[in-house]
Short mmCIF file of C-alpha atoms in Angstrom, two decimals:
data_model
loop_
_atom_site.label_atom_id
_atom_site.label_comp_id
_atom_site.label_asym_id
_atom_site.label_seq_id
_atom_site.Cartn_x
_atom_site.Cartn_y
_atom_site.Cartn_z
CA MET N 1 0.00 0.00 0.00
CA ALA N 2 1.31 3.43 -0.90
CA LEU N 3 0.61 6.35 1.41
CA THR N 4 1.04 9.96 0.50
CA LEU N 5 3.11 11.61 3.15
CA THR N 6 1.68 14.74 4.68
CA PRO N 7 4.34 17.04 6.01
CA ARG N 8 3.70 17.25 9.75
CA ASP N 9 4.52 20.94 9.72
CA GLU N 10 2.38 22.30 6.88
CA ALA N 11 4.08 25.05 4.96
CA MET N 12 1.36 27.68 5.43
CA PRO N 13 1.27 28.17 9.21
CA GLU N 14 5.07 28.26 9.35
CA ARG N 15 5.08 30.76 6.50
CA ASP N 16 2.55 32.96 8.30
CA GLN N 17 4.55 32.83 11.51
CA THR N 18 7.72 33.72 9.67
CA ALA N 19 5.99 36.56 7.81
CA ASP N 20 4.80 38.00 11.11
CA LEU N 21 8.21 37.58 12.69
CA VAL N 22 10.19 39.19 9.87
CA ALA N 23 7.67 42.03 9.61
CA ARG N 24 8.16 42.87 13.27
CA MET N 25 11.88 42.28 13.06
CA SER N 26 12.21 44.72 10.17
CA GLN N 27 11.02 47.37 12.67
CA ASP N 28 13.21 46.30 15.58
CA VAL N 29 15.68 43.43 15.38
CA ASP N 30 16.67 43.66 19.04
CA ALA N 31 13.11 43.40 20.29
CA VAL N 32 12.20 40.37 18.22
CA PHE N 33 15.49 38.45 18.13
CA PRO N 34 14.92 36.62 21.45
CA GLU N 35 11.80 35.15 19.89
CA VAL N 36 13.83 33.97 16.88
CA VAL N 37 16.23 32.20 19.24
CA GLU N 38 13.39 30.52 21.09
CA ARG N 39 11.46 29.51 18.00
CA TYR N 40 14.34 28.28 15.83
CA GLY N 41 16.81 27.16 18.51
CA PRO N 42 15.42 23.59 18.49
CA THR N 43 15.49 23.44 14.65
CA LEU N 44 19.11 24.57 14.51
CA TYR N 45 20.23 22.45 17.44
CA THR N 46 18.59 19.33 15.99
CA THR N 47 20.10 20.00 12.55
CA ALA N 48 23.55 20.49 14.06
CA LEU N 49 23.20 17.38 16.19
CA ARG N 50 22.00 15.11 13.38
CA VAL N 51 24.04 16.41 10.45
CA SER N 52 27.42 17.04 12.06
CA ARG N 53 29.35 14.08 13.30
CA GLN N 54 30.30 16.00 16.40
CA PRO N 55 27.25 15.80 18.67
CA ALA N 56 29.20 17.44 21.47
CA ASP N 57 29.57 20.58 19.36
CA ALA N 58 25.92 20.86 18.35
CA GLU N 59 25.14 23.58 20.87
CA ASP N 60 28.15 25.66 19.79
CA LEU N 61 27.20 25.32 16.13
CA ALA N 62 23.59 26.34 16.74
CA ALA N 63 24.59 29.24 18.99
CA GLU N 64 27.22 30.47 16.52
CA ALA N 65 24.69 30.34 13.68
CA LEU N 66 22.26 32.48 15.69
CA VAL N 67 24.96 34.99 16.64
CA ARG N 68 25.95 35.30 12.96
CA ALA N 69 22.31 35.67 11.99
CA TYR N 70 21.90 38.45 14.55
CA ARG N 71 24.90 40.34 13.19
CA ALA N 72 23.60 40.01 9.64
CA LEU N 73 20.09 41.10 10.63
CA SER N 74 21.45 44.15 12.46
CA SER N 75 23.07 45.34 9.25
CA TYR N 76 20.17 44.55 6.89
CA ALA N 77 17.73 47.18 5.66
CA PRO N 78 14.09 46.57 6.74
CA ARG N 79 13.13 45.66 3.15
CA ARG N 80 15.79 42.99 3.01
CA ILE N 81 14.65 41.52 6.33
CA ARG N 82 11.04 41.38 5.14
CA ARG N 83 12.08 39.33 2.11
CA LEU N 84 13.98 36.74 4.16
CA ARG N 85 12.89 33.09 4.18
CA LEU N 86 13.89 32.91 7.80
CA ARG N 87 13.99 29.17 8.51
CA PRO N 88 16.01 28.00 5.47
CA TRP N 89 18.19 31.10 5.81
CA LEU N 90 19.10 30.22 9.41
CA VAL N 91 19.73 26.56 8.50
CA THR N 92 21.97 27.69 5.62
CA ILE N 93 24.04 29.86 7.98
CA LEU N 94 24.42 26.87 10.31
CA LEU N 95 25.51 24.48 7.55
CA ASN N 96 27.95 26.98 6.00
CA HIS N 97 29.56 27.52 9.37
CA TRP N 98 29.77 23.76 9.95
CA ARG N 99 31.40 23.16 6.53
CA ASN N 100 33.89 25.98 7.11
CA GLN N 101 34.92 24.42 10.36
CA LEU N 102 35.43 21.03 8.68
CA ARG N 103 37.45 22.66 5.90
CA THR N 104 39.77 24.59 8.17
CA GLY N 105 40.41 21.32 9.95
CA SER N 106 39.73 22.82 13.33
CA ARG N 107 37.42 19.87 13.89
CA ARG N 108 37.72 16.45 12.31
CA PRO N 109 34.81 14.22 11.52
CA ASP N 110 34.89 11.15 13.68
CA GLU N 111 33.63 7.94 12.18
CA VAL N 112 30.63 6.51 13.89
CA ALA N 113 30.47 2.83 14.66
CA LEU N 114 27.53 1.19 12.92
CA ASP N 115 27.57 -2.22 14.54
CA ARG N 116 25.82 -1.46 17.80
CA ALA N 117 22.42 -3.00 17.04
CA GLY N 118 21.05 -5.01 19.94
CA PRO N 119 20.53 -8.79 19.81
CA VAL N 120 16.75 -8.93 20.33
CA ALA N 121 14.83 -11.17 17.87
CA SER N 122 11.49 -10.11 16.41
CA THR N 123 8.61 -11.52 14.38
CA ASP N 124 7.50 -8.34 12.54
CA SER N 125 8.62 -7.25 9.09
CA PRO N 126 12.40 -7.26 8.81
CA GLU N 127 12.73 -3.46 8.84
CA ASP N 128 10.28 -2.92 11.66
CA ALA N 129 12.12 -5.55 13.64
CA ALA N 130 15.40 -3.81 12.91
CA LEU N 131 13.89 -0.44 13.85
CA ALA N 132 12.45 -1.86 17.04
CA ARG N 133 15.89 -3.17 17.99
CA LEU N 134 17.57 0.10 17.16
CA GLY N 135 17.76 2.69 19.89
CA SER N 136 17.41 6.26 18.68
CA GLY N 137 21.17 6.61 19.13
CA GLN N 138 21.68 3.81 16.63
CA LEU N 139 19.23 5.28 14.12
CA ALA N 140 21.13 8.55 14.52
CA ASP N 141 24.33 6.63 13.68
CA LEU N 142 22.73 5.27 10.50
CA VAL N 143 21.72 8.83 9.54
CA HIS N 144 25.25 10.03 10.22
CA ALA N 145 26.56 7.40 7.86
CA LEU N 146 24.55 8.73 4.88
CA PRO N 147 26.37 10.77 2.21
CA GLU N 148 26.32 14.47 3.15
CA THR N 149 23.62 15.73 0.76
CA GLN N 150 21.23 12.86 1.51
CA ARG N 151 21.92 13.23 5.20
CA ILE N 152 21.09 16.95 5.15
CA ALA N 153 17.99 16.33 3.01
CA VAL N 154 16.64 13.57 5.27
CA VAL N 155 17.36 15.47 8.48
CA LEU N 156 15.79 18.70 7.26
CA ARG N 157 12.71 17.03 5.80
CA HIS N 158 11.96 14.23 8.24
CA VAL N 159 13.68 15.14 11.50
CA VAL N 160 13.24 18.94 11.63
CA GLY N 161 10.19 19.08 9.35
CA LEU N 162 11.15 21.59 6.66
CA SER N 163 9.05 21.65 3.49
CA TYR N 164 10.60 20.25 0.29
CA GLU N 165 10.71 23.82 -0.98
CA GLU N 166 12.78 24.88 2.03
CA VAL N 167 15.05 21.85 1.68
CA GLY N 168 15.62 22.90 -1.95
CA GLN N 169 16.52 26.42 -0.82
CA VAL N 170 19.07 25.11 1.65
CA LEU N 171 20.59 22.67 -0.85
CA GLU N 172 20.35 25.30 -3.63
CA CYS N 173 18.53 22.91 -5.93
CA PRO N 174 15.02 22.63 -7.48
CA VAL N 175 12.23 21.13 -5.37
CA GLY N 176 12.21 17.94 -7.49
CA THR N 177 15.90 17.40 -6.85
CA ALA N 178 15.39 17.99 -3.13
CA LYS N 179 12.65 15.34 -3.14
CA SER N 180 14.92 12.83 -4.82
CA HIS N 181 17.75 13.48 -2.34
CA VAL N 182 15.28 12.80 0.48
CA SER N 183 13.87 9.65 -1.09
CA ARG N 184 17.32 8.28 -1.92
CA GLY N 185 18.34 8.92 1.67
CA ILE N 186 15.27 7.09 2.95
CA ALA N 187 15.96 4.19 0.54
CA ALA N 188 19.55 3.98 1.76
CA LEU N 189 18.42 3.91 5.39
CA ARG N 190 15.87 1.21 4.56
CA SER N 191 18.43 -0.95 2.80
CA ARG N 192 20.86 -0.60 5.73
CA LEU N 193 18.09 -1.67 8.08
CA SER N 194 17.33 -4.75 5.86
CA ASN N 195 20.99 -5.72 5.57
CA ASP N 196 21.29 -5.39 9.25
CA GLN N 197 18.34 -7.76 9.69
CA GLU N 198 19.76 -10.31 7.22
CA ASP N 199 23.11 -10.21 8.96
CA ARG N 200 21.52 -11.40 12.12
CA GLN N 201 19.43 -14.23 10.59
CA MET L 1 8.09 7.85 -6.65
CA SER L 2 9.53 10.51 -4.47
CA THR L 3 6.37 11.87 -2.82
CA THR L 4 4.91 8.54 -1.80
CA ILE L 5 6.35 6.14 0.60
CA ASP L 6 5.32 2.59 1.46
CA SER L 7 4.21 1.37 4.83
CA GLY L 8 7.67 0.04 5.65
CA ASP L 9 9.03 3.57 5.33
CA ARG L 10 6.29 4.92 7.53
CA ALA L 11 7.79 3.36 10.63
CA LEU L 12 11.18 4.70 9.55
CA VAL L 13 9.82 8.23 9.07
CA GLN L 14 8.23 8.12 12.51
CA ALA L 15 11.48 6.94 14.00
CA LEU L 16 13.27 9.84 12.30
CA GLU L 17 10.82 12.31 13.88
CA GLY L 18 11.95 10.88 17.20
CA LEU L 19 15.45 12.22 16.52
CA ARG L 20 14.28 15.79 17.12
CA ALA L 21 16.16 17.32 20.03
CA THR L 22 15.85 20.39 22.21
CA PRO L 23 18.85 22.56 23.06
CA PRO L 24 20.30 22.21 26.56
CA ALA L 25 18.73 24.37 29.30
CA GLY L 26 19.86 27.98 29.19
CA PHE L 27 20.58 27.91 25.46
CA THR L 28 18.47 31.00 24.68
CA GLU L 29 20.07 33.01 27.48
CA ARG L 30 23.59 31.99 26.40
CA VAL L 31 22.93 33.03 22.79
CA LEU L 32 21.40 36.34 23.88
CA ALA L 33 24.31 36.99 26.23
CA ARG L 34 26.65 36.65 23.22
CA VAL L 35 24.79 39.10 21.02
CA GLY L 36 25.00 41.84 23.63
CA PRO L 37 23.05 43.25 26.50
CA THR L 38 20.15 44.78 24.57
CA PRO L 39 17.88 41.89 23.70
CA ALA L 40 17.78 40.25 27.11
CA LEU L 41 14.46 38.66 27.92
CA ASP L 42 11.94 40.77 29.79
CA GLU L 43 10.78 39.47 33.14
CA PHE L 44 7.40 39.46 34.82
CA VAL L 45 5.89 39.28 38.28
CA VAL L 46 2.40 38.98 39.63
CA VAL L 47 1.60 41.50 42.37
CA ASP L 48 -1.44 42.56 44.38
CA GLY L 49 -3.00 45.67 42.88
CA PRO L 50 -5.69 47.92 44.32
CA SER L 51 -8.34 46.09 42.29
CA GLY L 52 -7.03 42.51 42.16
CA PRO L 53 -3.75 40.93 41.08
CA LEU L 54 -1.68 42.42 38.24
CA PHE L 55 0.84 40.91 35.83
CA VAL L 56 3.74 43.35 35.47
CA ALA L 57 6.43 42.88 32.78
CA PHE L 58 9.69 44.79 32.88
CA GLY L 59 13.06 44.91 31.13
CA ALA L 60 16.40 46.57 31.74
CA GLU L 61 14.95 49.97 30.84
CA GLY L 62 11.86 49.88 32.99
CA ILE L 63 8.31 48.63 33.31
CA ARG L 64 6.76 47.91 29.93
CA HIS L 65 3.46 46.16 30.38
CA VAL L 66 0.71 45.72 32.96
CA ILE L 67 -2.42 43.60 32.63
CA ALA L 68 -5.10 42.91 35.24
CA ALA L 69 -4.61 39.19 35.93
CA ASP L 70 -8.36 38.54 35.68
CA VAL L 71 -8.34 39.74 32.06
CA VAL L 72 -6.22 36.69 31.16
CA ASP L 73 -7.92 34.33 33.65
CA ARG L 74 -4.88 34.66 35.93
CA ASP L 75 -2.93 32.49 33.48
CA PRO L 76 0.75 33.53 33.28
CA GLU L 77 1.13 31.85 29.89
CA ALA L 78 -1.75 33.86 28.48
CA PHE L 79 -0.05 37.01 29.76
CA VAL L 80 3.27 36.00 28.17
CA ALA L 81 1.42 35.36 24.88
CA ARG L 82 -0.21 38.80 25.06
CA HIS L 83 3.12 40.41 25.80
CA ARG L 84 4.75 38.64 22.90
CA GLU L 85 1.93 39.75 20.62
CA ARG L 86 2.35 43.37 21.62
CA PHE L 87 6.11 43.67 22.09
CA GLY L 88 7.58 40.72 20.18
CA ARG L 89 9.53 39.72 23.27
CA SER L 90 9.43 36.70 25.46
CA LEU L 91 9.11 36.83 29.22
CA ARG L 92 10.47 34.78 32.04
CA PRO L 93 9.35 34.85 35.68
CA ALA L 94 11.35 37.33 37.74
CA SER L 95 12.72 36.55 41.17
CA ALA L 96 11.81 40.00 42.51
CA PRO L 97 9.52 42.85 41.46
CA PRO L 98 11.14 45.97 39.97
CA ALA L 99 12.39 48.61 42.39
CA GLY L 100 9.66 50.69 44.01
CA LEU L 101 6.72 48.74 42.57
CA THR L 102 5.23 47.61 45.86
CA ARG L 103 5.50 51.09 47.37
CA ALA L 104 3.99 52.69 44.25
CA LEU L 105 1.01 50.35 44.40
CA GLU L 106 0.46 51.14 48.08
CA SER L 107 0.69 54.91 47.65
CA GLY L 108 -0.96 55.12 44.23
CA ARG L 109 1.92 57.33 43.07
CA GLY L 110 3.98 55.93 40.18
CA ARG L 111 6.23 58.91 39.56
CA ALA L 112 9.29 57.25 41.07
CA LEU L 113 8.97 54.18 38.82
CA ARG L 114 10.94 53.73 35.61
CA PHE L 115 8.79 53.05 32.58
CA ASP L 116 9.97 51.79 29.22
CA LEU L 117 7.62 53.46 26.73
CA HIS L 118 9.60 52.58 23.59
CA GLY L 119 7.38 52.00 20.61
CA LEU L 120 4.86 54.66 21.61
CA THR L 121 4.61 57.92 19.68
CA GLU L 122 5.84 61.15 21.28
CA PHE L 123 2.23 62.25 21.63
CA GLU L 124 1.27 59.03 23.41
CA GLN L 125 4.26 59.34 25.72
CA ALA L 126 3.39 62.96 26.54
CA VAL L 127 -0.20 61.95 27.38
CA LEU L 128 0.99 59.17 29.70
CA ARG L 129 3.62 61.32 31.44
CA LYS L 130 0.94 63.92 32.07
CA ALA L 131 -1.50 61.32 33.45
CA LEU L 132 1.27 60.25 35.84
CA GLU L 133 1.05 63.70 37.49
CA ILE L 134 -2.55 63.21 38.65
CA PRO L 135 -2.45 62.40 42.36
CA PRO L 136 -4.42 59.47 43.80
CA GLY L 137 -7.95 60.40 44.79
CA GLU L 138 -8.22 63.09 42.09
CA VAL L 139 -9.50 63.02 38.51
CA ARG L 140 -9.01 65.28 35.48
CA PRO L 141 -10.94 65.60 32.23
CA TYR L 142 -9.51 64.36 28.91
CA ALA L 143 -9.44 67.99 27.72
CA TRP L 144 -7.18 68.93 30.63
CA ILE L 145 -4.48 66.49 29.43
CA ALA L 146 -4.85 67.79 25.88
CA ARG L 147 -4.42 71.40 26.99
CA GLU L 148 -1.55 70.67 29.39
CA ILE L 149 0.54 68.95 26.73
CA GLY L 150 -0.05 71.81 24.30
CA ARG L 151 -2.52 70.00 22.02
CA PRO L 152 -5.86 71.47 23.18
CA LYS L 153 -7.81 70.19 20.20
CA ALA L 154 -6.56 66.61 20.40
CA VAL L 155 -9.07 65.54 23.08
CA ARG L 156 -10.20 62.40 21.26
CA ALA L 157 -6.61 61.44 20.50
CA VAL L 158 -5.87 61.75 24.23
CA GLY L 159 -8.65 59.22 24.83
CA SER L 160 -7.15 56.77 22.32
CA ALA L 161 -3.63 57.24 23.70
CA LEU L 162 -4.89 56.48 27.21
CA GLY L 163 -6.73 53.45 25.84
CA ARG L 164 -3.41 52.11 24.55
CA ASN L 165 -1.65 52.74 27.88
CA PRO L 166 0.67 49.69 28.16
CA VAL L 167 1.09 50.20 31.93
CA PRO L 168 -2.39 50.93 33.34
CA VAL L 169 -2.89 51.31 37.10
CA LEU L 170 0.79 52.33 37.46
CA ILE L 171 0.32 55.18 35.00
CA PRO L 172 -3.13 56.12 36.29
CA CYS L 173 -5.14 56.57 33.11
CA HIS L 174 -8.14 55.62 35.27
CA ARG L 175 -7.89 59.14 36.80
CA VAL L 176 -8.85 60.72 33.49
CA VAL L 177 -12.62 61.05 33.09
CA ARG L 178 -15.23 62.88 31.07
CA ASN L 179 -16.00 66.40 32.21
CA ASP L 180 -19.77 65.69 32.50
CA GLY L 181 -19.35 63.51 35.58
CA LYS L 182 -19.35 60.20 33.68
CA ILE L 183 -16.20 58.17 34.10
CA GLY L 184 -15.58 57.25 30.45
CA HIS L 185 -13.96 54.16 28.97
CA TYR L 186 -11.35 51.84 30.44
CA ALA L 187 -9.28 49.14 28.77
CA PHE L 188 -10.18 46.60 31.48
CA GLY L 189 -13.84 47.69 31.63
CA THR L 190 -15.61 50.56 33.38
CA ALA L 191 -16.31 48.37 36.43
CA MET L 192 -12.59 48.18 37.14
CA LYS L 193 -12.14 51.94 36.54
CA ARG L 194 -14.94 52.56 39.04
CA ASP L 195 -13.36 50.15 41.50
CA LEU L 196 -9.91 51.76 41.21
CA LEU L 197 -11.34 55.26 41.77
CA ALA L 198 -13.54 54.11 44.68
CA HIS L 199 -10.44 52.51 46.22
CA GLU L 200 -8.79 55.95 46.14
CA HIS L 201 -11.89 57.45 47.82
CA VAL L 202 -13.09 59.39 44.80
CA ASP L 203 -16.77 60.09 45.46
CA LEU L 204 -18.24 58.94 42.17
CA ASP L 205 -21.86 59.62 43.14
CA ARG L 206 -21.01 63.19 43.97
CA LEU L 207 -19.09 63.61 40.72
CA GLU L 208 -22.12 62.38 38.82
CA GLU L 209 -24.39 64.70 40.76
CA LEU L 210 -22.15 67.69 39.94
CA GLY L 211 -22.08 66.52 36.32
CA ARG L 212 -25.86 66.42 36.13
CA THR L 213 -26.08 69.99 37.39
CA ARG L 214 -23.25 70.90 34.98
CA VAL L 215 -20.97 72.12 37.76
CA ARG L 216 -17.37 71.78 36.56
CA TYR L 217 -15.48 73.70 39.24
CA LEU L 218 -15.69 74.50 42.91
CA GLY L 219 -14.35 77.73 44.39
CA SER L 220 -13.76 78.99 47.92
CA ASP L 221 -15.06 82.43 48.76
CA THR L 222 -12.38 82.81 51.43
CA THR L 223 -9.47 82.38 49.01
CA SER L 224 -11.14 83.30 45.69
CA VAL L 225 -9.50 80.25 44.13
CA TYR L 226 -11.40 77.68 42.03
CA CYS L 227 -10.46 74.03 41.45
CA PHE L 228 -11.57 70.79 39.84
CA PRO L 229 -14.01 69.22 42.32
CA THR L 230 -11.64 66.36 43.28
CA CYS L 231 -8.60 68.61 43.83
CA ARG L 232 -7.29 68.17 47.39
CA HIS L 233 -7.80 71.93 47.96
CA ALA L 234 -11.43 71.82 46.76
CA ARG L 235 -12.18 68.92 49.08
CA ARG L 236 -11.20 71.07 52.07
CA ILE L 237 -13.70 73.84 51.28
CA THR L 238 -16.53 73.79 53.83
CA ALA L 239 -20.10 73.82 52.54
CA ALA L 240 -20.67 77.40 53.76
CA HIS L 241 -17.83 78.76 51.63
CA ARG L 242 -18.20 76.48 48.57
CA VAL L 243 -19.07 78.29 45.33
CA PRO L 244 -19.97 76.16 42.27
CA PHE L 245 -19.07 77.31 38.74
CA ARG L 246 -20.17 75.90 35.39
CA THR L 247 -17.47 77.60 33.32
CA ALA L 248 -14.09 79.16 33.86
CA ALA L 249 -15.46 82.44 32.48
CA GLU L 250 -18.11 82.44 35.20
CA ALA L 251 -15.44 81.97 37.87
CA ASP L 252 -13.29 84.60 36.26
CA ALA L 253 -16.17 87.08 36.20
CA ALA L 254 -16.73 86.43 39.90
CA GLY L 255 -13.12 87.40 40.57
CA PHE L 256 -11.79 83.88 41.21
CA ARG L 257 -8.41 82.64 39.96
CA PRO L 258 -7.61 79.05 38.90
CA CYS L 259 -5.83 76.77 41.41
CA ARG L 260 -2.12 76.42 40.73
CA ASP L 261 -2.12 72.73 41.63
CA CYS L 262 -5.02 71.28 39.65
CA ARG L 263 -4.91 74.04 36.99
CA PRO L 264 -8.52 74.10 35.74
CA GLU L 265 -7.24 76.91 33.47
CA PRO L 266 -3.68 77.98 32.77
CA ALA L 267 -2.51 80.32 35.50
CA ARG L 268 -2.77 83.95 34.36
CA GLN L 269 0.35 85.98 34.21
CA THR L 270 0.40 88.38 37.09
CA ALA L 271 0.78 91.88 35.74
#
């Protein structure tokens, strides 16, 4: 059976919230910025935690992204602020900062062990059984092991709940391409889960 | 197909949603501390007011927002939501009320308090600063505020500015009333305005009575000074010496001069 996936965070309400936020922020960045931190802190922290391979640095990455966003906003004209797509813009700042850090070698990616699945047997479908055995830490490891673009696409779409349009903006690609990055990422996760199940049978 | 997903993936997608995480405690404060002192979160307290509990929000620059707790069903979250709607800022509970708040609520005099009136127009700020001068137990007409701030024709605008008072009770917009003895509008309802004035011992029945007979001022024939009826000097005039006036011109013609404290008319230059 094929189900059409409904995004859990429909694009419209988020868009309305953002429109309201940027409209007020174009009048007074200082007054509204604390709200930006509160509303998007979890999005940025989760993205940092699930995309970077340095969970311990997730808070620093998210905080640095917000500080950079604040500096940029303080220098933008009101018109420019009103045109911002706030959520993908913030995520883009986060990811650029993360890539810069990797490039300058100040932090090195550490490989994540993928062989930590527990030994519990199950009678459900192979993938469900594998999922049931996996702790969330182990699913996070599988996500970490995806190629970078797929990893970002899957995390943004299915963990943080961005729309495909927003994922496309972050990845600087058309919506269709964003969708295929997401679905290839999901397929890769599924096949790893199946392999994992076969290994134990 | 990229937009559909089979039931096997559904469990996977749900598991992925479970990977959402919240930043460690204190994250917001740490970020705000790094961007500088300005956008610190405002704080709020709940205090006993003269007519029931009040939510009071304040930041580094002073008191910004007051709401009668009953207006939001005494729900702090509803107050925070209202504050956010109006000021775009979040609030966190404060450990202590701002300096002088308790004393100001007891005395009914808010002049020593610091208010943060950012975001209001100059006109609105002038109206509120003027209202702050009205002592407890006394009332002034809307037209008095308009004249005192140099905008004698802006009487209706004074009414709207008072209606948008972000810090009612502390800036006593309830002490501004119609000049016909009726008490006029109030953001939290006329019942509360009535209650606040009664609490300050303003005799509302008497004000209405004077209004009905169109008496606007009371003079003393021993001093030849005339006042608004609630002025502390007018309240001391004994019945035998009390002279009612309907207009300033009438008082003027009778040889009375306006009180220098309640200023029913601008003081005349002495020749």
